[in-house]
Every structure is written in C-alpha cells, then in structure tokens.
C-alpha cells in the first residue's frame, strides 16, 4: 500500500459513492480516495456488496460505519491502517472484555431525533474507543461507556454532535440537518438527480425560500430567487397579483410562458397554496428541458409538493398570518382650484378663452359652494379599504417504513384596497405512497383547490379597470354627490356612484388534480413505472351589472342613464388526462455509472364553455339569471380539444464521478398540426466534468467542488396564437365560420350565416429553439461559499407569425412559420453561509443579463404593438419602444421656427422632436427605437442571520435596463383627463427651463410616443423584511409543542426607481395608469409544530 | 398507437368539405354575403363627415382626416374601405352554390343574383373611393390573390353588366324586406350610370323603377327613419339591424345623441348644411324674407328640424341648448358635446329610451325611392330634357317634406334646375352618406376644402327661439387637393402586395 497512514482518521474527509459493488472493490476505491490503508480478508469481503451510498466530504469513520452497517464487519484503527474484521472473531471478544474490565462503566440510553421526529440509523460512536452502535427504528439507542468519555452522534446529512458523559444515563439528542449544496437532490424531468451530477442548467428554490413571507401565490414567491427567471408582478389586485414568468428572456412573438408541471401534471401554480410546496425546479436549458420537447421552448417549471417521510412519527404543523396592505405608489392629482387655473392656462395656450373666472377659482379654493365648486378627491373616495389578509395552514405528515402520507388544509383570504375586491382560496391536498410489496410501490396524489376572485363592476363597460380609469380621469371640479344626495357625473358617469352600487363580478375556479402512480422493480436498478393523472379545471363566472340613473341636480329631471342591469353567468370546464409509462435503469460497473430512461406519454385536453346573459331585471337585488327578461337573452357556448402523444428517452453515463454525459430526446406529436407536419424531434446533449475530483485538485481541501458543464439541444413550441394572443387549436383546418360573426337578420329575425372567413396554412409546424449553455459550478470551504455561472444562447426559429395576407385575399391571414429571435446572456449565483460565534449568517445573490434580439421576420416588416408605441423589428429587441427622440423643450417661438416643422400648432413650451432624417419636417419617418421593454438585467439579494432564537432576513429584488410608457390618464391633462402634481412644474414663459412641456387643453402634440414619456423602469425593491423569534425548547416543552415561532414580515417596503411618481415600475410596460396598484403588506405570523 | 388520437377538428364550425350540400347551406352562405358585403350605419351616418355636411370629432373613428384632407399614404384604413372580405364572401358563395343541386333552378339563379348584386354594390363603392381596384370574380388562393388593380372603366363595365344580367332573375319587389329585388338592382344601376355620366341610361333605369309602381314616398320625412316604419314602401334596399344581435345591432343612436343624454355626438352637422335649407317659402335664405339671422332656425325647410338638433330645437320634451356655458351640450364642457353645436337627429328614434339607444333595431336605408326620383330628374336635366316629369319628380320629394312645389318661373332652365336638384339632393339625403359621392361626380369636391363652422354665440329663449350674435364658431380648418378625388391606397396593403398594388397619383 502506497498510502500513508494518518493517525486520526476523523480528520480524513472523503467524497465517494458506491453503487452496489463488492466490499473488496469498495475498500480499494476508498483507499485510493482517502489515502488510508485498509487491511481485510479479500475472500470474505468479496462475498458482500455495498448499498447505494453517496458521501460528500464525510469523515472516514462515518463512511466506514455506513458501509459496514448491517454487515457483520467492524473496523478498528491500528498503527498501519484500518483493520476490517468480523465481529464474531476473537478480536471482538477481546475488545469487549477489555471494556467490561473498565471501572466506571455506565449504560447511556436515549433517542435521537431531528425536527421531524425520531431518526433511525444514527451512528453513535465513542470518541475514546472504537465502541459504537446505532439507533433503531424508533430512534432509540443504548450504549455502555466509561464516565468522562465522549459520544459522537453522526448521520449523513446532519451536523455531528458530541456529548461528554458525566453521570447522566439518559441523553436525548436532536440533530440538525446539514444538507450541503452538493448533496441536494433536485427534481429533473421524470425523476430526480443530485445537484452535483447535473449537466444541465437547473435553478431551484425550496420551501425554505417561501417561509414566513406573506406571498399570495407561487409565481411571486420565486421572484428574484433564481438567476435566469424574470418575474414581474403587474398588479396588486387580490387574486390577480400573480407574476408573469419569463425564463431566459422572451423566446417567441407568441406566448412566452413556461410549461408548469405540478407533481408531473400540467397545472396552474397560482391556485396552489405556497405552503404545500416542497421545491420548485426551473429547467432552463435544452439539456434539462428537452425531455419535455414541444412544450419546453420557454422553459419548464417543475413543482414538487410536500410528501411524508419514511420512519417519522406524525407531525402536525399549523401556521398562520394576518396582514394589512397599502398601495406602494399612488398618483397625486391637483385640487380643483389648481385644476381650474391650469385649465385656463391650457385654453389660453391654444388661443381659446378662459373657462373659469378668478371668482370661480376662489370658490373652488375656499370650498364655500361644494355643489357648484367642489374639490373632489376621487382617489380618496376610492381607496377606502385596508386590505386585510389572513392565511391559515394545517399540515399533517409522517410515515412508517413502508408508507408515507401528507395531508394539508389551507385557507387564504385577501381583501383589497377598494370595496368589493377580494380573493379567497381553499386548498386540500393529500399524498400517500406505500411499498405494498417488496418490488411494488403505489401512490396517490390529490389536490383540491378553489379560488374565488371578486371585483366590482360598472354599468358603463362592465369591467373593473374602467372604474380605475374613471377615478384617475374624473375632474375634481365634479362633485361626488350634490348636497341633495344626487350624484355628480362626468361624461362617462361617476366611478364612486358605481362602487356604491355594490355590483360585483365573481370568478370561481375549482382546480382538482391528482394521479395514481406505481413503480415496479424488475431487476436491481431497473424499474418500470406508470402514472395516470387527471386535472379538471372549472372556471365559473358570475357578473352582475346594476343600472344607474343620473339626474339634473337643478331640475331633478333624469339625464344620463347607464344600464340596463344584467347578469352574465359563465361556465367553463376542462379535463386534461395524462398517462405515462416509464422504464428507468440505474447501474454501476466499477467506475462506470449508467442510467437510462425510456418513456411514452399521452395527453388529451378538452374545454367546454357556455355563457348565458339576461338583461332588465326587476331590480338590482336579484342576481340569478331567471328573474331577468327573456327579451334579448343570450346563450353562447363551445368547446375545443387538443392532444399530444410523445416518446422520450434519456441516456446518462458517468465515469469515475468525474466525467458525465447525458443525452435526451423527445419525439412529440401534436393535434394542432396537420398530418405530415405533426411530429417533431427535440434532442439534447450535455456533458459535465468535475475537475475537483481530478488528482491534481483533490489535495486542495478548500475546494469542495469545481464542475464545468456544457449543453446543446433543441426545444419546441406548439402554442399558435392569433394576433390578439388567443390560442388557436385548429390552425390548419379549413372551416366554415358560423354564428354571430357571420349571421345576418331579415325582418328582425336572425338569418344564420356560414362562410369561410379564415385562411389556413396546412404547412404550419413547430417553433424550434436551439439552446446552448456553458456553465461552471464552484464551491469552497466545505461548500460555505459557492458560485455558479452560465452563458446561454437561445435561438428560436419558425416562430408562428400572423403574416399579413394580401388585402385581396379577403380572408384573415393564416399564421406562418416565419420569425426568428435570439436571447443570449449570462447568469450568476453566489451564496455564502457562515457561523460567527452564535450568529449564523447566510447571503446569496443572483444576477442575470439577457439580450433579446429579433433576428428575422421573413420580410414581413416591422410589427407594431400598443398603438404603434412598440415594435418588433429585425436587429432590435422584441417590443422595443418606438417613437420620437426628444431634444428638449422649445424656449422661444424663434426656436420653433428654426426647427423642422412639427405641426401647425407647435409653440414655445412644446417638446422638440429630433429630425432624424433631416427632411425639415417631423413625421412618422423620424421615429426611432427609444428603449427596451424587456428587463436586460434582473437580480436578487437574500441576507439572513440568526442568533439564539432570533432571526432576521432581508430580500431585495430588482430589474434594470428596461423602460415603461405611461400615457393617457396616467400623464394627466385636460378634457378627458385631470392634471397631476408634476404639471405645476410645466413650461411657462416665466419658467422657460421647465422640465415639463406647457399645458394644453385639447392638443396632443406633446403626447406622441417619445423618449420624454418612455421612462426608465429599472427598480430595486425591498421585497421582504422579516424578523422572527423561535421560542426555546424549555418553553415549548412546557406548552407540549415541538416548536413555536412568531414573526413580523413586510413585503414591498420600499422601492428605489426613477419611474414617474405615483406609478409602480412593475406596471405593464405600456400603461394608462388604470391599474390596481401594487401593494405593501405588513404581516404578523406564527408557526407551530406539534 | 392509432394516429387518430391526434386528429382533432373544430367542435363549433363546419368543415369546408362537409358544407355546400343542401339549399340550406347555400342560404346560410348567402346570408353571410349580406352580412359581410353591405355598408351599414357606420358608412351611412359617417360618410357625410368626409364632405361639408358634417364634422367627425373623434380622430379614432377614422373619418376626420378624410374630411380635412390630411390623409396621406400612411393613412390607416380604419373603415375598411379597401377590404375584399365582402368580395370574397360573395365569390365563395357563387363558387360553392354551383356544387348544390336545387329543386327549382330559378331559385338558384335568384340567389346568385342577390350575391352578384351585393358584390356589384361593394365594387361600386370601391371604385368611387379608389378608382382602379383589383377585380376578382372567383375565390383565389393565398398565392393567386396578390393581383394588381384593374382599370376603373373595366370594373364599372363589370358592375353595369352584372346589374343588367341579374335584374330579371329577381322579383320587382322582394318577398321579404331586406332582400335584393329587381328595383334595387335597377336603382343601383341608375346610381352607377348617373355617376358615370350615362344620363340617358340613368333616366331609363330609374324610369323602370318608377313604372313598376311598387314604391312610393313615405308621408312623413322624419319618422321614415324610425324603427316603427322600417320596411315602408319608400325603402328599396336596406342593411337590416335588430336589437340584441351583437354587431347586427344598431348602437349608433348612443354614438350620435347629445352629451346631455349620455351620447357621444360623434358626427356633428355643420353650419354649411344648416345654411343650405330653404325657407318655407321655397326660397334660399339669402332671398327669403322669412329668414332672420338672429333667429335663423324658424321658417325653414322642415327637413332641417327632422335632420338636425339645433339650439332651441324641441328635443325629447325639452329645448336643446348648446349655447349655454352651463349646459352639458356646450361644446367646451365635454368631449362628448357637439363641437358645432348641432347634433344629428335623423335616425334618432324617439321610441328608444335608456339603454335602447345602444341596442336598437332600425335598418339603415341604402336605397330609397326618393333617390330614384331625384336621379331621374337629374339625368333628364343633364340631358336638358326638361319636361313636366322632371318637375313632378322633384315636387313629389319636396311636397312630401312639407315644402312648396318648385317655382317654375325661377327654376326654368337647365342651369337653375341643376342648382336646384343639387340643393335638393343635399338636404333630402343629408347625413345619409350621399354627399361626398355627389360632390365627386359634380366635380365639386373642392367645396370641402373650406373651414368647418358651427353655431354662433347666443341664448336660447324660453319659447325655443334663439337670439344669436357674433360670428360662427370655427371648428376645423380643412384643406383639399385634387389628389383627394381618390383616397390613397393604404400603404400597408401596398407593402404586403410587395408593390403589386400601386398608389394613387400624388400620394
């Protein structure tokens, strides 16, 4: 043996995995890895095989204990190395008798547990001797020691503890888990894998990241937590405050949403209770996602819900919080006196007479005659509620050695900032899995979720956003109510009068999904498994609109009427059935590890919907359909289907834990395409090299892991949408359109129509994105510091595009495979955790750079969005802002005259648009790209510390390198607007260096889409700040509970941004401000474990 | 596994292969030709804003630029004037119907005639707006359909040939209101002939309709446009609407009613139109002693008060007041108040109250008997064949409206009669979408390149009279260039055609 013996084998740390080889082989490798000599009987050890075991940086005694566990071998240190001997040998007897001869020997008993309950198989050794034992299934142990000796409690995945024995005979130990990054197991497509063995780019978050935050849904829970995953929360409306998720940029001109799978079934993450989630894996590159083929082009999110653990007693958990909300930012509008004088100025700026006299303005200011000269604070009348929210969660989980279970109940109630806006969610989940035979495991997962979203309606347009629009639009010079109790109103009505009607639109979603699954072990390492899953999603809407009659306040005559009252019931029901069969193989042959997966799946989907509407109810109190008038009643309904059939497989090979190769492929067929273009093949290849396992780096104790990764592959996208973003289910089938859009009528009776109106393109096929990823994972100092970096490139081609057909075609244009776009960038993640005395500290940060570019539109030319404010143009990022470049504000009429002609009404005080093409006139030809709407940089920062029972955590999140456009009501004005506070800083002849242009009454020359209104929407936000206190055991034991934690948490506490005052930078990229505001949330919560 | 797992077909639409089997299928497709092929209220009520009768106050409605002459090559065709969806539907029907065996071949011919009429009418509007337009008579594939513009003369010849060919396949008067009849075919033919200067043919075609005897003038000019009287004997062809029928519903009352009633005042009559109405003595206002510039709305052609809501007008039980600064109808008080101070009254049915104004069923009249009479008269005048039939035709229209017969002594020659017939057409068909086409064929479109004015300042007195002072309110400056005799081809359409479509001159 060349290896040198080290005196204290506890200081030898090894990283090794065993895959069922003989003990003889195992010790040969262990010797190589550890530089420690082993002496043993080769013939005897050859008869025994190891279990599948993996050790990361474990001390040699722990490795030896685990390898020899359940064998009749033990080990013993000697001068020249370690001797492996059989316990029935003479040596053991001698050893035992020598112990018996010691003087102060006592028997110590106790149980070892972790936070979930008793732990079986914990190794207990005596520091001063080679004596040792392990805990039984109930976590109990018993050992004979000498007084003054030290017991070492160790188990893989837990922090080792030492206890010196005085006179105590009972020692109960709670081990703390110590899952290092290298041991972490992550969910991958159709399975799990140790993070250290990954060759693809997968980002994960676990339940820990969600804890004690008042997050209302899963999408916002993952915001800022992972590199490469952009989440923007566009609204704070209860129930509709989920984020939009984009993985590694925007990959298509169509739907860029990732595929979401919950325990293997396609689902909606926003109906889940975040408390039920164990982990979220985001498959970002082709290596990890290609196994999902045609739906993976925009990334895949795998959500794993909490399951019970084997051999753990029943654990009951209760957690709850209550919170209050505030808007993050609200616009500040001028009072009616300022409104009136600024309006006069605006009229005069257009050469028109003033509307208000000085006396009238004085009356607005004094408030003497609130009927004629009111000062209405519409926002104040609107945002009247505190947004109380509460969450309750009750979970029970546990398991025997054969069966595990987990049951949970969740309730969430979120009130809004305005009346009649709220959301409630009810969740019930159960998972059971049992080893029914030695070779057969079966399980059942079941989720029942109900979510309600209620919002106010209005009798003008029916929706809620119109109320927001009117609130930020309606002039303070219009009274909310006259002194006689009648409502004031503007040309579109009165939003607070509408709110007073208490008419609501309720959406109820029932989301039930579940699966039964079974796994049969055919041979060692070879398993066959099957899964049958179903999801039924019901969307039931009930909208009542109440009518309102306004009156002339002087005569009492009825004037404007908004109505009639109406009830609309909407019912949609979908059924999604997934069946899948997998064959899985894992095998090790010496240094060769091989794994393989072959699978087949089928998915079918059908959605049926119907809607009924009646108008003219006898009053505003009955909100069911029947009391409505049958005159003019409407019934509509339809259904659609799609199906997918897929074959897929994976082949992985690892040599010596150092060189890893993996290939994935999926062959997908979709019902959306015509026979012949239906199937697509999506392959991927990846490799990893754990450089840290090479001899030349092994001696570096501070280097825990260094891995290089590379991958390449193709992914597909089958979601064809029309120009307005609606999915098309039969884009290649030529049909006769029927119904309302083609019907005519003769003599007031419907004459049913039927005619071709849609062009189709039978050649249509998949969008394909080609992905390349290069990555490196490094960790240092026993993984206390770790760093991951990735470069990625994603090129999408054959993007389905509504290519305009010649006008003479006379049918709507069929989609074609035409567009191309790329997303390239870098991702970095850095994390560190450490202990300073009694203070444990952790920090992690992630940073992503994405560059998006539209690379080809096949000659279609520019595509415009958002009323020409955004553009898709070859060579620039998708949906870049497009408009005039502003050079400043004209200070004098001479400057206007000297500049290229803008419009006939341009005067001093107006914005100066740059004459890009030098033709001395400003027109459409002078518009240029003026900003990116897709965040170029996203980042997150987590800091946490705890001291004794106290913990504090800070989570910041941000995005940068993108802009947002505010227009219409959001930028204030007159006529159908009202002015904002910033407009006091307008240009006037006396204030020629003003930041803002002059005020105008009706002219819109300063409101063109321009660099003046397209503003930097970068932000950094304190997403969450949390203070917690966990009560010490001494107190909780008296209360007969295991653990109790109280915490205070604040969400969205502050935001640093240059975005215009009053508007949240996470608003939709083009906004008129009529949005539900983002909210700050203050919560108080508790967690109890029984 | 069976491939059919992935074979899915729409559950709420028919396949192209299974359609075109029965007469019922043919009738459905023909119904869709009516739906897709006809102009409706959008055109009838808005087209006059392209001319001097009205002002479109909302830019997004797409008519403002067409009226004030600022449309350019980048003009966005919000009104779908340059669409071929209408032609496509008709061509699909005409191709598909041939696959169906009819029990009665004459019925098949009649149905084909209906579709051919709709196609001819659609082409006539396109030729009026754009001159040369691509002429298609069969459904073309995506690849085949990128074709250049056909010379206008060829398209007009096609229209007239078609109308000539189908007339006898149809009954004089349709069995059901709303369907194409022989009278509609001939009246449209007369309209096309008149606009092409084929006066003899126009006179003959309109004479044929008059001689049928199936049509006459409805006794009440104002209520002719109300729902209670739809389908009356003056209506030769209309685009039919009904309540509660989605896009087939007339919601336009809401769009045009005054702000004080919750309407939008989308199309506002101009001072120029108001000035055109004669006084009740049959004289133009400049020559009539009945005209009082300070109180100009009394003693006027009754068609004015039936067409326009003016200050002091008795409107739905109270006096319309767009002069009072505190009135909801004062132009400065709301975007939805008329900028001219005048609101549209024609088609504003008093039976519609509350929400009905957004959900009504009045039909939009596309051809009515009065047009046939005035076309006959104009065609005869242009040929200088001035006889009693000419005066009788004009008299009939005037007398129905409550105006005296034509003063034979004043209107005794071709020039004077030409002046009269042109004024008569303007006031008779005001706000019915005729004006731009009339000015175009009279070579008088330059008239619309003048500023639009509205009411003068003043007060509405308790008795409904007004006391005006000052000058007329300036509402909009307008320009007109010769190129504006045709609309520009939308640049987007040219771009998609990769230049196969050429732009009109000077755009």
PDB file of N, CA, C and O in Angstrom, chain B residues 356-385:
ATOM      1  N   UNK B 356     -81.785  51.494 -24.639  1.00  0.00           N
ATOM      2  CA  UNK B 356     -82.174  51.171 -26.016  1.00  0.00           C
ATOM      3  C   UNK B 356     -81.314  51.910 -27.030  1.00  0.00           C
ATOM      4  O   UNK B 356     -81.124  51.438 -28.148  1.00  0.00           O
ATOM      5  N   UNK B 357     -80.824  53.079 -26.640  1.00  0.00           N
ATOM      6  CA  UNK B 357     -80.101  53.873 -27.638  1.00  0.00           C
ATOM      7  C   UNK B 357     -78.803  53.175 -28.054  1.00  0.00           C
ATOM      8  O   UNK B 357     -78.207  53.514 -29.069  1.00  0.00           O
ATOM      9  N   UNK B 358     -78.367  52.210 -27.267  1.00  0.00           N
ATOM     10  CA  UNK B 358     -77.187  51.425 -27.647  1.00  0.00           C
ATOM     11  C   UNK B 358     -77.578  50.065 -28.198  1.00  0.00           C
ATOM     12  O   UNK B 358     -76.727  49.250 -28.544  1.00  0.00           O
ATOM     13  N   UNK B 359     -78.846  49.792 -28.236  1.00  0.00           N
ATOM     14  CA  UNK B 359     -79.297  48.448 -28.583  1.00  0.00           C
ATOM     15  C   UNK B 359     -80.634  48.575 -29.297  1.00  0.00           C
ATOM     16  O   UNK B 359     -81.683  48.353 -28.718  1.00  0.00           O
ATOM     17  N   UNK B 360     -80.600  48.939 -30.561  1.00  0.00           N
ATOM     18  CA  UNK B 360     -81.817  49.244 -31.301  1.00  0.00           C
ATOM     19  C   UNK B 360     -81.813  48.490 -32.606  1.00  0.00           C
ATOM     20  O   UNK B 360     -80.778  47.898 -32.972  1.00  0.00           O
ATOM     21  N   UNK B 361     -82.924  48.478 -33.291  1.00  0.00           N
ATOM     22  CA  UNK B 361     -83.001  47.623 -34.468  1.00  0.00           C
ATOM     23  C   UNK B 361     -83.378  48.296 -35.768  1.00  0.00           C
ATOM     24  O   UNK B 361     -83.702  47.627 -36.738  1.00  0.00           O
ATOM     25  N   UNK B 362     -83.332  49.629 -35.804  1.00  0.00           N
ATOM     26  CA  UNK B 362     -83.693  50.308 -37.056  1.00  0.00           C
ATOM     27  C   UNK B 362     -82.756  49.881 -38.184  1.00  0.00           C
ATOM     28  O   UNK B 362     -81.554  49.716 -37.962  1.00  0.00           O
ATOM     29  N   UNK B 363     -83.328  49.707 -39.387  1.00  0.00           N
ATOM     30  CA  UNK B 363     -82.490  49.348 -40.539  1.00  0.00           C
ATOM     31  C   UNK B 363     -81.857  50.592 -41.148  1.00  0.00           C
ATOM     32  O   UNK B 363     -82.431  51.679 -41.111  1.00  0.00           O
ATOM     33  N   UNK B 364     -80.672  50.412 -41.707  1.00  0.00           N
ATOM     34  CA  UNK B 364     -80.001  51.523 -42.386  1.00  0.00           C
ATOM     35  C   UNK B 364     -80.412  51.496 -43.855  1.00  0.00           C
ATOM     36  O   UNK B 364     -80.142  50.524 -44.566  1.00  0.00           O
ATOM     37  N   UNK B 365     -81.066  52.560 -44.284  1.00  0.00           N
ATOM     38  CA  UNK B 365     -81.583  52.563 -45.662  1.00  0.00           C
ATOM     39  C   UNK B 365     -80.437  52.852 -46.630  1.00  0.00           C
ATOM     40  O   UNK B 365     -79.707  53.832 -46.486  1.00  0.00           O
ATOM     41  N   UNK B 366     -80.255  51.968 -47.584  1.00  0.00           N
ATOM     42  CA  UNK B 366     -79.188  52.150 -48.574  1.00  0.00           C
ATOM     43  C   UNK B 366     -79.731  52.728 -49.877  1.00  0.00           C
ATOM     44  O   UNK B 366     -79.039  53.462 -50.567  1.00  0.00           O
ATOM     45  N   UNK B 367     -80.957  52.334 -50.246  1.00  0.00           N
ATOM     46  CA  UNK B 367     -81.580  52.881 -51.460  1.00  0.00           C
ATOM     47  C   UNK B 367     -83.044  53.159 -51.136  1.00  0.00           C
ATOM     48  O   UNK B 367     -83.739  52.275 -50.632  1.00  0.00           O
ATOM     49  N   UNK B 368     -83.490  54.395 -51.378  1.00  0.00           N
ATOM     50  CA  UNK B 368     -84.917  54.657 -51.180  1.00  0.00           C
ATOM     51  C   UNK B 368     -85.487  55.361 -52.413  1.00  0.00           C
ATOM     52  O   UNK B 368     -84.753  55.907 -53.237  1.00  0.00           O
ATOM     53  N   UNK B 369     -86.804  55.336 -52.481  1.00  0.00           N
ATOM     54  CA  UNK B 369     -87.485  55.752 -53.696  1.00  0.00           C
ATOM     55  C   UNK B 369     -87.186  57.202 -54.052  1.00  0.00           C
ATOM     56  O   UNK B 369     -87.089  57.567 -55.226  1.00  0.00           O
ATOM     57  N   UNK B 370     -87.020  58.060 -53.043  1.00  0.00           N
ATOM     58  CA  UNK B 370     -86.745  59.476 -53.323  1.00  0.00           C
ATOM     59  C   UNK B 370     -85.484  59.617 -54.174  1.00  0.00           C
ATOM     60  O   UNK B 370     -85.396  60.506 -55.022  1.00  0.00           O
ATOM     61  N   UNK B 371     -84.512  58.748 -53.943  1.00  0.00           N
ATOM     62  CA  UNK B 371     -83.287  58.814 -54.747  1.00  0.00           C
ATOM     63  C   UNK B 371     -83.597  58.519 -56.210  1.00  0.00           C
ATOM     64  O   UNK B 371     -83.079  59.176 -57.115  1.00  0.00           O
ATOM     65  N   UNK B 372     -84.467  57.514 -56.426  1.00  0.00           N
ATOM     66  CA  UNK B 372     -84.811  57.152 -57.804  1.00  0.00           C
ATOM     67  C   UNK B 372     -85.446  58.356 -58.500  1.00  0.00           C
ATOM     68  O   UNK B 372     -85.110  58.691 -59.643  1.00  0.00           O
ATOM     69  N   UNK B 373     -86.334  59.041 -57.778  1.00  0.00           N
ATOM     70  CA  UNK B 373     -86.994  60.207 -58.373  1.00  0.00           C
ATOM     71  C   UNK B 373     -85.989  61.303 -58.701  1.00  0.00           C
ATOM     72  O   UNK B 373     -86.010  61.887 -59.793  1.00  0.00           O
ATOM     73  N   UNK B 374     -85.089  61.588 -57.724  1.00  0.00           N
ATOM     74  CA  UNK B 374     -84.151  62.677 -57.962  1.00  0.00           C
ATOM     75  C   UNK B 374     -83.091  62.291 -58.993  1.00  0.00           C
ATOM     76  O   UNK B 374     -82.580  63.144 -59.710  1.00  0.00           O
ATOM     77  N   UNK B 375     -82.755  60.987 -59.049  1.00  0.00           N
ATOM     78  CA  UNK B 375     -81.825  60.532 -60.091  1.00  0.00           C
ATOM     79  C   UNK B 375     -82.461  60.710 -61.468  1.00  0.00           C
ATOM     80  O   UNK B 375     -81.839  61.193 -62.409  1.00  0.00           O
ATOM     81  N   UNK B 376     -83.728  60.337 -61.540  1.00  0.00           N
ATOM     82  CA  UNK B 376     -84.449  60.510 -62.807  1.00  0.00           C
ATOM     83  C   UNK B 376     -84.415  61.979 -63.223  1.00  0.00           C
ATOM     84  O   UNK B 376     -84.058  62.330 -64.347  1.00  0.00           O
ATOM     85  N   UNK B 377     -84.749  62.852 -62.250  1.00  0.00           N
ATOM     86  CA  UNK B 377     -84.811  64.278 -62.561  1.00  0.00           C
ATOM     87  C   UNK B 377     -83.441  64.801 -62.983  1.00  0.00           C
ATOM     88  O   UNK B 377     -83.312  65.516 -63.980  1.00  0.00           O
ATOM     89  N   UNK B 378     -82.427  64.426 -62.262  1.00  0.00           N
ATOM     90  CA  UNK B 378     -81.094  64.949 -62.573  1.00  0.00           C
ATOM     91  C   UNK B 378     -80.617  64.457 -63.943  1.00  0.00           C
ATOM     92  O   UNK B 378     -80.036  65.217 -64.724  1.00  0.00           O
ATOM     93  N   UNK B 379     -80.886  63.166 -64.219  1.00  0.00           N
ATOM     94  CA  UNK B 379     -80.461  62.609 -65.502  1.00  0.00           C
ATOM     95  C   UNK B 379     -81.153  63.335 -66.655  1.00  0.00           C
ATOM     96  O   UNK B 379     -80.558  63.609 -67.692  1.00  0.00           O
ATOM     97  N   UNK B 380     -82.409  63.673 -66.463  1.00  0.00           N
ATOM     98  CA  UNK B 380     -83.146  64.398 -67.503  1.00  0.00           C
ATOM     99  C   UNK B 380     -82.614  65.834 -67.633  1.00  0.00           C
ATOM    100  O   UNK B 380     -82.430  66.338 -68.743  1.00  0.00           O
ATOM    101  N   UNK B 381     -82.359  66.464 -66.488  1.00  0.00           N
ATOM    102  CA  UNK B 381     -81.857  67.844 -66.524  1.00  0.00           C
ATOM    103  C   UNK B 381     -80.509  67.885 -67.246  1.00  0.00           C
ATOM    104  O   UNK B 381     -80.266  68.731 -68.096  1.00  0.00           O
ATOM    105  N   UNK B 382     -79.622  66.926 -66.893  1.00  0.00           N
ATOM    106  CA  UNK B 382     -78.310  66.923 -67.524  1.00  0.00           C
ATOM    107  C   UNK B 382     -78.410  66.709 -69.039  1.00  0.00           C
ATOM    108  O   UNK B 382     -77.548  67.140 -69.777  1.00  0.00           O
ATOM    109  N   UNK B 383     -79.466  66.015 -69.460  1.00  0.00           N
ATOM    110  CA  UNK B 383     -79.666  65.847 -70.914  1.00  0.00           C
ATOM    111  C   UNK B 383     -80.451  67.014 -71.491  1.00  0.00           C
ATOM    112  O   UNK B 383     -80.775  67.016 -72.671  1.00  0.00           O
ATOM    113  N   UNK B 384     -80.778  67.966 -70.610  1.00  0.00           N
ATOM    114  CA  UNK B 384     -81.609  69.124 -70.983  1.00  0.00           C
ATOM    115  C   UNK B 384     -82.952  68.698 -71.540  1.00  0.00           C
ATOM    116  O   UNK B 384     -83.481  69.312 -72.462  1.00  0.00           O
ATOM    117  N   UNK B 385     -83.476  67.616 -71.008  1.00  0.00           N
ATOM    118  CA  UNK B 385     -84.825  67.180 -71.408  1.00  0.00           C
ATOM    119  C   UNK B 385     -85.785  67.608 -70.312  1.00  0.00           C
ATOM    120  O   UNK B 385     -86.261  66.799 -69.534  1.00  0.00           O
TER     121      UNK B 385
END
